Amino acid sequence: MSPFTVMPIQIFNWTSRPDPAFEINAAAAGFVLMVMVLSMNGIAIWLRYKMRKNIKW
């Protein structure tokens, strides 16, 4: 199993448990995952902009 699949599988496991506290954990983990993806995407867009600005065509 890839280490990149751990977070989504953990969220799935938390949502399938009967304790309501696990639903809160799953929501928080989903939010953290979305923030990480959006921030990494933003950094990639910023880096692409900076690198393209330095290249003279």
PDB file of C-alpha atoms in Angstrom:
ATOM      1  CA  MET A   1       0.000   0.000   0.000  1.00  0.00           C
ATOM      2  CA  SER A   2       1.271   3.434  -0.894  1.00  0.00           C
ATOM      3  CA  PRO A   3       1.919   5.924   1.921  1.00  0.00           C
ATOM      4  CA  PHE A   4      -0.159   8.456  -0.027  1.00  0.00           C
ATOM      5  CA  THR A   5      -3.336   6.423   0.480  1.00  0.00           C
ATOM      6  CA  VAL A   6      -3.113   6.369   4.271  1.00  0.00           C
ATOM      7  CA  MET A   7      -5.011   9.613   4.947  1.00  0.00           C
ATOM      8  CA  PRO A   8      -8.064   8.841   2.743  1.00  0.00           C
ATOM      9  CA  ILE A   9      -8.288   5.306   4.124  1.00  0.00           C
ATOM     10  CA  GLN A  10      -8.044   6.616   7.688  1.00  0.00           C
ATOM     11  CA  ILE A  11     -10.854   9.092   6.987  1.00  0.00           C
ATOM     12  CA  PHE A  12     -12.964   6.232   5.591  1.00  0.00           C
ATOM     13  CA  ASN A  13     -12.267   4.113   8.682  1.00  0.00           C
ATOM     14  CA  TRP A  14     -13.226   6.965  11.013  1.00  0.00           C
ATOM     15  CA  THR A  15     -16.541   7.558   9.227  1.00  0.00           C
ATOM     16  CA  SER A  16     -17.478   3.883   9.485  1.00  0.00           C
ATOM     17  CA  ARG A  17     -17.121   3.785  13.288  1.00  0.00           C
ATOM     18  CA  PRO A  18     -20.229   4.252  15.439  1.00  0.00           C
ATOM     19  CA  ASP A  19     -18.751   6.808  17.880  1.00  0.00           C
ATOM     20  CA  PRO A  20     -19.758  10.399  16.930  1.00  0.00           C
ATOM     21  CA  ALA A  21     -16.299  11.682  17.901  1.00  0.00           C
ATOM     22  CA  PHE A  22     -14.823   9.843  14.936  1.00  0.00           C
ATOM     23  CA  GLU A  23     -17.094  11.801  12.582  1.00  0.00           C
ATOM     24  CA  ILE A  24     -15.552  15.020  13.916  1.00  0.00           C
ATOM     25  CA  ASN A  25     -12.075  13.563  13.413  1.00  0.00           C
ATOM     26  CA  ALA A  26     -12.958  12.565   9.862  1.00  0.00           C
ATOM     27  CA  ALA A  27     -14.287  16.044   9.077  1.00  0.00           C
ATOM     28  CA  ALA A  28     -11.159  17.660  10.515  1.00  0.00           C
ATOM     29  CA  ALA A  29      -8.896  15.286   8.591  1.00  0.00           C
ATOM     30  CA  GLY A  30     -10.792  15.998   5.382  1.00  0.00           C
ATOM     31  CA  PHE A  31     -10.402  19.725   5.971  1.00  0.00           C
ATOM     32  CA  VAL A  32      -6.666  19.342   6.627  1.00  0.00           C
ATOM     33  CA  LEU A  33      -6.301  17.251   3.485  1.00  0.00           C
ATOM     34  CA  MET A  34      -8.103  19.880   1.386  1.00  0.00           C
ATOM     35  CA  VAL A  35      -5.997  22.713   2.861  1.00  0.00           C
ATOM     36  CA  MET A  36      -2.802  20.797   2.120  1.00  0.00           C
ATOM     37  CA  VAL A  37      -3.824  20.086  -1.470  1.00  0.00           C
ATOM     38  CA  LEU A  38      -4.904  23.676  -2.128  1.00  0.00           C
ATOM     39  CA  SER A  39      -1.767  25.149  -0.557  1.00  0.00           C
ATOM     40  CA  MET A  40       0.516  22.829  -2.533  1.00  0.00           C
ATOM     41  CA  ASN A  41      -1.387  23.730  -5.699  1.00  0.00           C
ATOM     42  CA  GLY A  42      -1.012  27.426  -4.893  1.00  0.00           C
ATOM     43  CA  ILE A  43       2.717  27.024  -4.344  1.00  0.00           C
ATOM     44  CA  ALA A  44       3.026  25.177  -7.656  1.00  0.00           C
ATOM     45  CA  ILE A  45       1.172  27.964  -9.472  1.00  0.00           C
ATOM     46  CA  TRP A  46       3.382  30.596  -7.828  1.00  0.00           C
ATOM     47  CA  LEU A  47       6.570  28.688  -8.707  1.00  0.00           C
ATOM     48  CA  ARG A  48       5.409  28.254 -12.293  1.00  0.00           C
ATOM     49  CA  TYR A  49       4.748  31.988 -12.539  1.00  0.00           C
ATOM     50  CA  LYS A  50       8.183  32.841 -11.100  1.00  0.00           C
ATOM     51  CA  MET A  51      10.008  30.365 -13.347  1.00  0.00           C
ATOM     52  CA  ARG A  52       8.217  31.477 -16.510  1.00  0.00           C
ATOM     53  CA  LYS A  53       8.964  35.113 -15.718  1.00  0.00           C
ATOM     54  CA  ASN A  54      12.709  34.357 -15.626  1.00  0.00           C
ATOM     55  CA  ILE A  55      12.733  32.525 -18.974  1.00  0.00           C
ATOM     56  CA  LYS A  56      13.133  34.806 -21.988  1.00  0.00           C
ATOM     57  CA  TRP A  57      11.485  33.347 -25.097  1.00  0.00           C
TER      58      TRP A  57
END
